[in-house]
Short mmCIF file of C-alpha atoms and ligand atoms in Angstrom, two decimals:
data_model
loop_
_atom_site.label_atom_id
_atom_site.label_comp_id
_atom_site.label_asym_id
_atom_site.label_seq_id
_atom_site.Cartn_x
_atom_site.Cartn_y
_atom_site.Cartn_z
CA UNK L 1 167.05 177.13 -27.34
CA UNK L 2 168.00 180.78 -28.85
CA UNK L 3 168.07 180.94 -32.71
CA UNK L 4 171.47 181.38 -32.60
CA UNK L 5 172.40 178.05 -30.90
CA UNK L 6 169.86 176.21 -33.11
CA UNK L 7 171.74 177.58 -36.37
CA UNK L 8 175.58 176.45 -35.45
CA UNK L 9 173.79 173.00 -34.55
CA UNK L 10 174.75 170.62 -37.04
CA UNK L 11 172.23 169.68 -39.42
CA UNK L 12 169.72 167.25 -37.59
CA UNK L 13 167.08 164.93 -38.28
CA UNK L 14 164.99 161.60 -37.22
CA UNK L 15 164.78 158.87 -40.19
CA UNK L 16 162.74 155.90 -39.28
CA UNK L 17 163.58 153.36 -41.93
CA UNK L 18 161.33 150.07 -41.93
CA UNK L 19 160.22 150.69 -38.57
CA UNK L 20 158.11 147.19 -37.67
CA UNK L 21 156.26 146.78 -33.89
CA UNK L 22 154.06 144.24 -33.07
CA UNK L 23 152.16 143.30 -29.95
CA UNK L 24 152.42 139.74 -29.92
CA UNK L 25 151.05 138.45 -32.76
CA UNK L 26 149.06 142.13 -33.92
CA UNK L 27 151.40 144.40 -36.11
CA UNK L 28 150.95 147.96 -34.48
CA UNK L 29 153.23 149.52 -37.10
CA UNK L 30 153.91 148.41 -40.85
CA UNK L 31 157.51 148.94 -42.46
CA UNK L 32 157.71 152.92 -41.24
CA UNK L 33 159.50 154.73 -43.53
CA UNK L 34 159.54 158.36 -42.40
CA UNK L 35 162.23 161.18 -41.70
CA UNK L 36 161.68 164.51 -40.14
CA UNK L 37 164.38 167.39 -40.91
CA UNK L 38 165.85 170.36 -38.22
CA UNK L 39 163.15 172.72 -37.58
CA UNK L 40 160.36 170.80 -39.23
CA UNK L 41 157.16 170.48 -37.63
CA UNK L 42 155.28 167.26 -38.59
CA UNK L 43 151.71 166.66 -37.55
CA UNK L 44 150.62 162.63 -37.42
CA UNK L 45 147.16 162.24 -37.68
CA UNK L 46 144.79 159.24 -38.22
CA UNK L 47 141.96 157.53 -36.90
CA UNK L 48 142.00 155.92 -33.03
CA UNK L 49 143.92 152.97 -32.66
CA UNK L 50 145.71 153.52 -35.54
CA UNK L 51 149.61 153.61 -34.45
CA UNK L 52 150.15 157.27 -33.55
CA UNK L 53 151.27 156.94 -29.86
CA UNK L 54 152.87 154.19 -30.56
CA UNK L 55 154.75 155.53 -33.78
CA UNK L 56 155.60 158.73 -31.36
CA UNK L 57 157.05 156.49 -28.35
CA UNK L 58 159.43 154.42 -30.71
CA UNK L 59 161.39 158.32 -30.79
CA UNK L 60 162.39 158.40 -27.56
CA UNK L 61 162.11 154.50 -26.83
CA UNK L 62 159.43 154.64 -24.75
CA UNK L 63 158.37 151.88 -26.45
CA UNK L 64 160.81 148.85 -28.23
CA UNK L 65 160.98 148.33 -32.00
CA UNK L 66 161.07 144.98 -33.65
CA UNK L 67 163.11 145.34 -36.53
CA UNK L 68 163.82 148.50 -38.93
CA UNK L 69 165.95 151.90 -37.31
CA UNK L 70 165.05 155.10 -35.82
CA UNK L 71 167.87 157.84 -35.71
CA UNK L 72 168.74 160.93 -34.82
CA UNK L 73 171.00 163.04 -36.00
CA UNK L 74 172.54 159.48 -37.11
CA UNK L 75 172.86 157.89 -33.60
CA UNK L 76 170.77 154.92 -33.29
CA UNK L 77 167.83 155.34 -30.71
CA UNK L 78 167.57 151.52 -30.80
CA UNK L 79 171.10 150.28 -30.67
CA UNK L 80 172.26 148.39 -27.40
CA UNK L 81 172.84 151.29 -24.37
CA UNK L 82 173.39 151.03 -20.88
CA UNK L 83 170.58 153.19 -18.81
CA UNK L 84 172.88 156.01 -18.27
CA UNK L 85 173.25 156.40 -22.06
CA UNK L 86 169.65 156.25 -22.79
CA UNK L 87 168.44 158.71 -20.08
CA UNK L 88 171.06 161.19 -22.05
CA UNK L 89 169.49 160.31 -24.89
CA UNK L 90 165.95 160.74 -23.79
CA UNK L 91 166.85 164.17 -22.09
CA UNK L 92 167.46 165.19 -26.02
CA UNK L 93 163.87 164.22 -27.06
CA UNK L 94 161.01 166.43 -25.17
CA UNK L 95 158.01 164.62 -24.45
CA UNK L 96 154.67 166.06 -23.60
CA UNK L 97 151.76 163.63 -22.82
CA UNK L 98 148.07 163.86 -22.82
CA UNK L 99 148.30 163.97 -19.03
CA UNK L 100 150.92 166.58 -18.06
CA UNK L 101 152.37 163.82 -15.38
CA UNK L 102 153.83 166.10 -13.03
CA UNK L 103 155.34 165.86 -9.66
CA UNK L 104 152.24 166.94 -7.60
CA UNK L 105 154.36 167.17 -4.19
CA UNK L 106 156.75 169.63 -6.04
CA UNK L 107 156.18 173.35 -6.42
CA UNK L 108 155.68 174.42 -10.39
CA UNK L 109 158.89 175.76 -10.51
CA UNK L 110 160.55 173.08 -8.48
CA UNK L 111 158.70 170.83 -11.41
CA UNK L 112 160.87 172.34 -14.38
CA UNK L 113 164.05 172.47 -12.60
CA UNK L 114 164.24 169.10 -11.18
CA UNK L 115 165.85 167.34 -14.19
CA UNK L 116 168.39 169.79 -15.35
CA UNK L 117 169.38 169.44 -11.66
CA UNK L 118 169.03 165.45 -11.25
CA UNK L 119 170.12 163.98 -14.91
CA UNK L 120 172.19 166.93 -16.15
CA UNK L 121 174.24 168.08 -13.13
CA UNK L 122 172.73 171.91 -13.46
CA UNK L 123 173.25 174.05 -10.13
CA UNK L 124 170.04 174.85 -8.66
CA UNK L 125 170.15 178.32 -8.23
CA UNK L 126 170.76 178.25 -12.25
CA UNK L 127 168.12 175.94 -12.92
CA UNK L 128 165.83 177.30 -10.74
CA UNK L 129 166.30 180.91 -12.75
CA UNK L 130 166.40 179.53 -15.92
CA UNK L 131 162.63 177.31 -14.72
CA UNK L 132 161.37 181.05 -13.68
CA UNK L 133 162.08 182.01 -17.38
CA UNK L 134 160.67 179.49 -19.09
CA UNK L 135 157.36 179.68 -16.79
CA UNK L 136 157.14 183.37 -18.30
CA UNK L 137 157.64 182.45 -21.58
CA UNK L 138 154.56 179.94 -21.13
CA UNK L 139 152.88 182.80 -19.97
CA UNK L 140 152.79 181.10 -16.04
CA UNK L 141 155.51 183.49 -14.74
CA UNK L 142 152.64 184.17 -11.38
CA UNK L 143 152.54 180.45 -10.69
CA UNK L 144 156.10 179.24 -10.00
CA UNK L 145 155.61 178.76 -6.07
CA UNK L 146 151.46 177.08 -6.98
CA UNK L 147 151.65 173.25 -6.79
CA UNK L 148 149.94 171.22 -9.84
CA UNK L 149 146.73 170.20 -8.10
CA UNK L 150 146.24 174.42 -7.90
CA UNK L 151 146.59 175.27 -11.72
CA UNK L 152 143.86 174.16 -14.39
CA UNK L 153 144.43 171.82 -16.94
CA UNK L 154 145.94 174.12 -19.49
CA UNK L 155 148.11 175.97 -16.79
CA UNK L 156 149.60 172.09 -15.97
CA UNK L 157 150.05 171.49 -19.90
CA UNK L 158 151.77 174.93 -20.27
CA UNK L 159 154.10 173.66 -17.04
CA UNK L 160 154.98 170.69 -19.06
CA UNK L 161 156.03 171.90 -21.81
CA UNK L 162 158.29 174.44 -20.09
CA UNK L 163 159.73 170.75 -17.91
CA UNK L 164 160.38 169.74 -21.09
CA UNK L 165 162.31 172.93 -22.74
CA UNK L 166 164.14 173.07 -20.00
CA UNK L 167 166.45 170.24 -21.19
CA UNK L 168 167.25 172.38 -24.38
CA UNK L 169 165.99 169.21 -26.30
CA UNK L 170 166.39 169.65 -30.47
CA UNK L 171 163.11 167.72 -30.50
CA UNK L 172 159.91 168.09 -29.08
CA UNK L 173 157.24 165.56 -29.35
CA UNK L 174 153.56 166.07 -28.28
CA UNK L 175 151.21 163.07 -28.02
CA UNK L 176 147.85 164.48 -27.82
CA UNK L 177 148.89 167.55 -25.66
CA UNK L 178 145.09 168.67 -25.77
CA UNK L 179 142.91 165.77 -25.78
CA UNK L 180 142.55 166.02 -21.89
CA UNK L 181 141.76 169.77 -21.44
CA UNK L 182 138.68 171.59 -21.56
CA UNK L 183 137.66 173.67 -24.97
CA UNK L 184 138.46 176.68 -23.31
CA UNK L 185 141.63 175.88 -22.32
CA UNK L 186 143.23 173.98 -25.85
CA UNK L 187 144.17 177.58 -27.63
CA UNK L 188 146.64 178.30 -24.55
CA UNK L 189 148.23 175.61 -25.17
CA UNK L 190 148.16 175.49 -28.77
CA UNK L 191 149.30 179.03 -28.70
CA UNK L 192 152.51 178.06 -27.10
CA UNK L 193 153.63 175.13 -29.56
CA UNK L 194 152.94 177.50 -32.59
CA UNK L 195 155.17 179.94 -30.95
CA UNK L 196 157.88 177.14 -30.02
CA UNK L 197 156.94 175.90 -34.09
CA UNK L 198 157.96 179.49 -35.19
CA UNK L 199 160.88 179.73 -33.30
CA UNK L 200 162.39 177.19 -34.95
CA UNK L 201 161.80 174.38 -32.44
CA UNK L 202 162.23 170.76 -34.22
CA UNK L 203 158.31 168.42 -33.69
CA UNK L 204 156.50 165.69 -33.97
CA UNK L 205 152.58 166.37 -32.78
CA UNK L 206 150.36 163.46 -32.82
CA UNK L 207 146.94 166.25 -32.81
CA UNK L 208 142.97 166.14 -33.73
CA UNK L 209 143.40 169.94 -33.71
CA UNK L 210 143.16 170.14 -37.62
CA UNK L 211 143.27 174.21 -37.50
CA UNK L 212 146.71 173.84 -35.65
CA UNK L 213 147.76 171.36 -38.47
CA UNK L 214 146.38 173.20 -41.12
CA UNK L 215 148.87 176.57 -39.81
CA UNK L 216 151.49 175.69 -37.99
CA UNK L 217 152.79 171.82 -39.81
CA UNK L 218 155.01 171.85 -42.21
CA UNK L 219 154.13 167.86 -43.18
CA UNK L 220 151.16 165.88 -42.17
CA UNK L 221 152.12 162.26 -42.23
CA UNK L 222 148.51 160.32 -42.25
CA UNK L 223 148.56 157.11 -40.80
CA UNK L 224 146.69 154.17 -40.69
CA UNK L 225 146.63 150.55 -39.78
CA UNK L 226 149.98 150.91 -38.33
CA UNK L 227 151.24 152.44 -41.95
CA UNK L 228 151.92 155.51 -43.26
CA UNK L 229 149.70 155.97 -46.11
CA UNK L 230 150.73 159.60 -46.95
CA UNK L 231 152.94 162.61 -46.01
CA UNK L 232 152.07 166.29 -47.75
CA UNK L 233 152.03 169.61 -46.62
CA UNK L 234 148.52 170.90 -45.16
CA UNK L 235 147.42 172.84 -47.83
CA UNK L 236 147.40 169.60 -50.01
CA UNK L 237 146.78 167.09 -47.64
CA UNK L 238 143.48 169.26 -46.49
CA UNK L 239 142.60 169.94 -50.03
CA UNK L 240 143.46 166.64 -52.34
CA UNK L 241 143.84 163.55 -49.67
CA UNK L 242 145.03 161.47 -52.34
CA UNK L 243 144.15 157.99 -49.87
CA UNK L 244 141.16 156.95 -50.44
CA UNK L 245 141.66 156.65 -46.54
CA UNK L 246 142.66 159.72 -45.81
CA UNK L 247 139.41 160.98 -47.88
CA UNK L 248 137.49 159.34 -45.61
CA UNK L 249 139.04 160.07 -42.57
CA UNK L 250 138.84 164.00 -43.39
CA UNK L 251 135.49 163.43 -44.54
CA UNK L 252 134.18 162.12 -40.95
CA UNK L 253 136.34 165.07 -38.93
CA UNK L 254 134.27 167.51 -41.43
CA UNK L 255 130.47 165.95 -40.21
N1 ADP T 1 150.71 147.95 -24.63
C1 ADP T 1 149.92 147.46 -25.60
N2 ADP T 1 149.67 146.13 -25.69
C2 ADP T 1 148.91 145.64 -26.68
N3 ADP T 1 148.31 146.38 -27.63
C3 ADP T 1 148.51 147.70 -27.59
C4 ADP T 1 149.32 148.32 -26.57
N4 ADP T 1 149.34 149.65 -26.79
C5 ADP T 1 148.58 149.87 -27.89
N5 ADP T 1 148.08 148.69 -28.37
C6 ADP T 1 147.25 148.55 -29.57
O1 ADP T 1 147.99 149.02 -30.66
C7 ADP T 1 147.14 149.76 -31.54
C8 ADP T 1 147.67 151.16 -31.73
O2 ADP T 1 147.58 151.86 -30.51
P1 ADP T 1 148.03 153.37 -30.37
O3 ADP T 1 149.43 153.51 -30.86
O4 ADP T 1 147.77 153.77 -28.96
O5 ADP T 1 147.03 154.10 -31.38
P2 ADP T 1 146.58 155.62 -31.48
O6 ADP T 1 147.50 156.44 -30.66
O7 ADP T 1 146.63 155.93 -32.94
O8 ADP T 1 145.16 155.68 -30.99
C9 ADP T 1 145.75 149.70 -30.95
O9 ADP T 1 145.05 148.66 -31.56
C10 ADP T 1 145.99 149.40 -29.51
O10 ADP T 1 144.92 148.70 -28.95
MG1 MG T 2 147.19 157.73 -29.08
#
């Protein structure tokens, strides 16, 4: 994930065009019409309820669409694939959770070198090097051989993150990645997404953490209902909400 490999990439980006979900009968998301370019960080933000996991899982079909298209870099997400093409696929699209989810049985380090190992064929002794550098980047370089139950909430967030890098995906998504973790702990872990943001790294954060929106996204897309009812950078969308619901919702987060 150097600079220099992100620049001869080819130009990449997610376009979700008319993106409908429903839960039986109740629409979950509206005619999505969105698209995210290389190295563009996008904060979704909206009330509860609203769409935003849901939106977020459609990227790296987690969840099933019911009619529109999601794509990146022009490959379908959604077309027809047997299991072998979509775990390849997945392994392109980082995913960090609310609840870090990992392997409590295996050591931290063992944690971010399993799947460059298992799906991508990656000799251990490489991946397990390449894990011990991407635990120092998150600043967790002391914990490799500590096992998840040892490490606090924002330590197990900061492993994550580093589980997921280590599949040199061009897209990171968060969903949340702070919700779970104690105030003390959410500018750790904030701290290492703005410095994955600067570096170029391609995201979608679904995020209540308005300050990180506010300095580190490049768009906020505001949604709710299950719609999109604006995208604009912070400055604006902080300053002149042009929704009526987006006033509101900005109102409440201020009181
Ligand atoms: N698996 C599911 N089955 C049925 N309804 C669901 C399911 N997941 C989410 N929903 C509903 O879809 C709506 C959007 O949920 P979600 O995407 O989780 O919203 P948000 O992340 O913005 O809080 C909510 O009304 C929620 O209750
Ligand atoms: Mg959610």
């Amino acid at each position: 994930m150097s600079t220099s490999a992100a620049e001869t990439q080819p130009l990449q980006t997610i376009r979700l065009s008319d993106v409908c979900k429903s839960y039986g009968d109740y629409p979950v998301l509206k005619n999505i019409d969105a698209e995210v370019a290389r190295g563009e960080v996008v904060v979704i933000c909206g009330p509860s309820g609203s769409g935003k996991s849901t939106l977020i899982r459609t990227i790296n079909r987690l969840e099933e669409i019911n009619s529109g298209s999601i794509t990146l870099d022009g490959q379908n997400i959604h077309a027809a694939m047997r299991t072998r093409e979509l775990n390849a696929l997945r392994s392109r699209i980082g995913f960090v959770f609310q609840n870090f989810n990992l392997f409590p049985h295996l050591s931290v380090v063992e944690n971010v070198s399993i799947s460059p190992v298992r799906v991508k064929g990656v000799a251990a002794n490489v991946a397990h090097e390449k894990a011990l550098k991407l635990l120092d980047r998150v600043g967790l370089a002391d914990k490799a051989q500590a096992y998840p139950g040892q490490l606090s909430g924002g330590q197990q967030q900061r492993v994550a993150i580093a589980r997921a890098l280590a599949m040199e995906p061009p897209v990171m998504l968060f969903d949340e990645p702070t919700s779970a973790l104690d105030p003390e702990m959410v500018g750790e872990v904030l701290a290492v997404m703005k410095s994955l943001a600067s570096e170029g790294m391609t995201m979608i954060c679904v995020t209540h953490e308005m300050g990180f929106a506010r300095d580190v996204a490049d768009r906020i897309w505001f949604i709710d209902a299950g719609q999109i009812l604006e995208t604009a950078p912070p400055e604006e969308f902080f300053k002149t909400p042009r929704h009526p619901r987006a006033q509101r919702f900005l109102a409440d987060l201020r009181h």
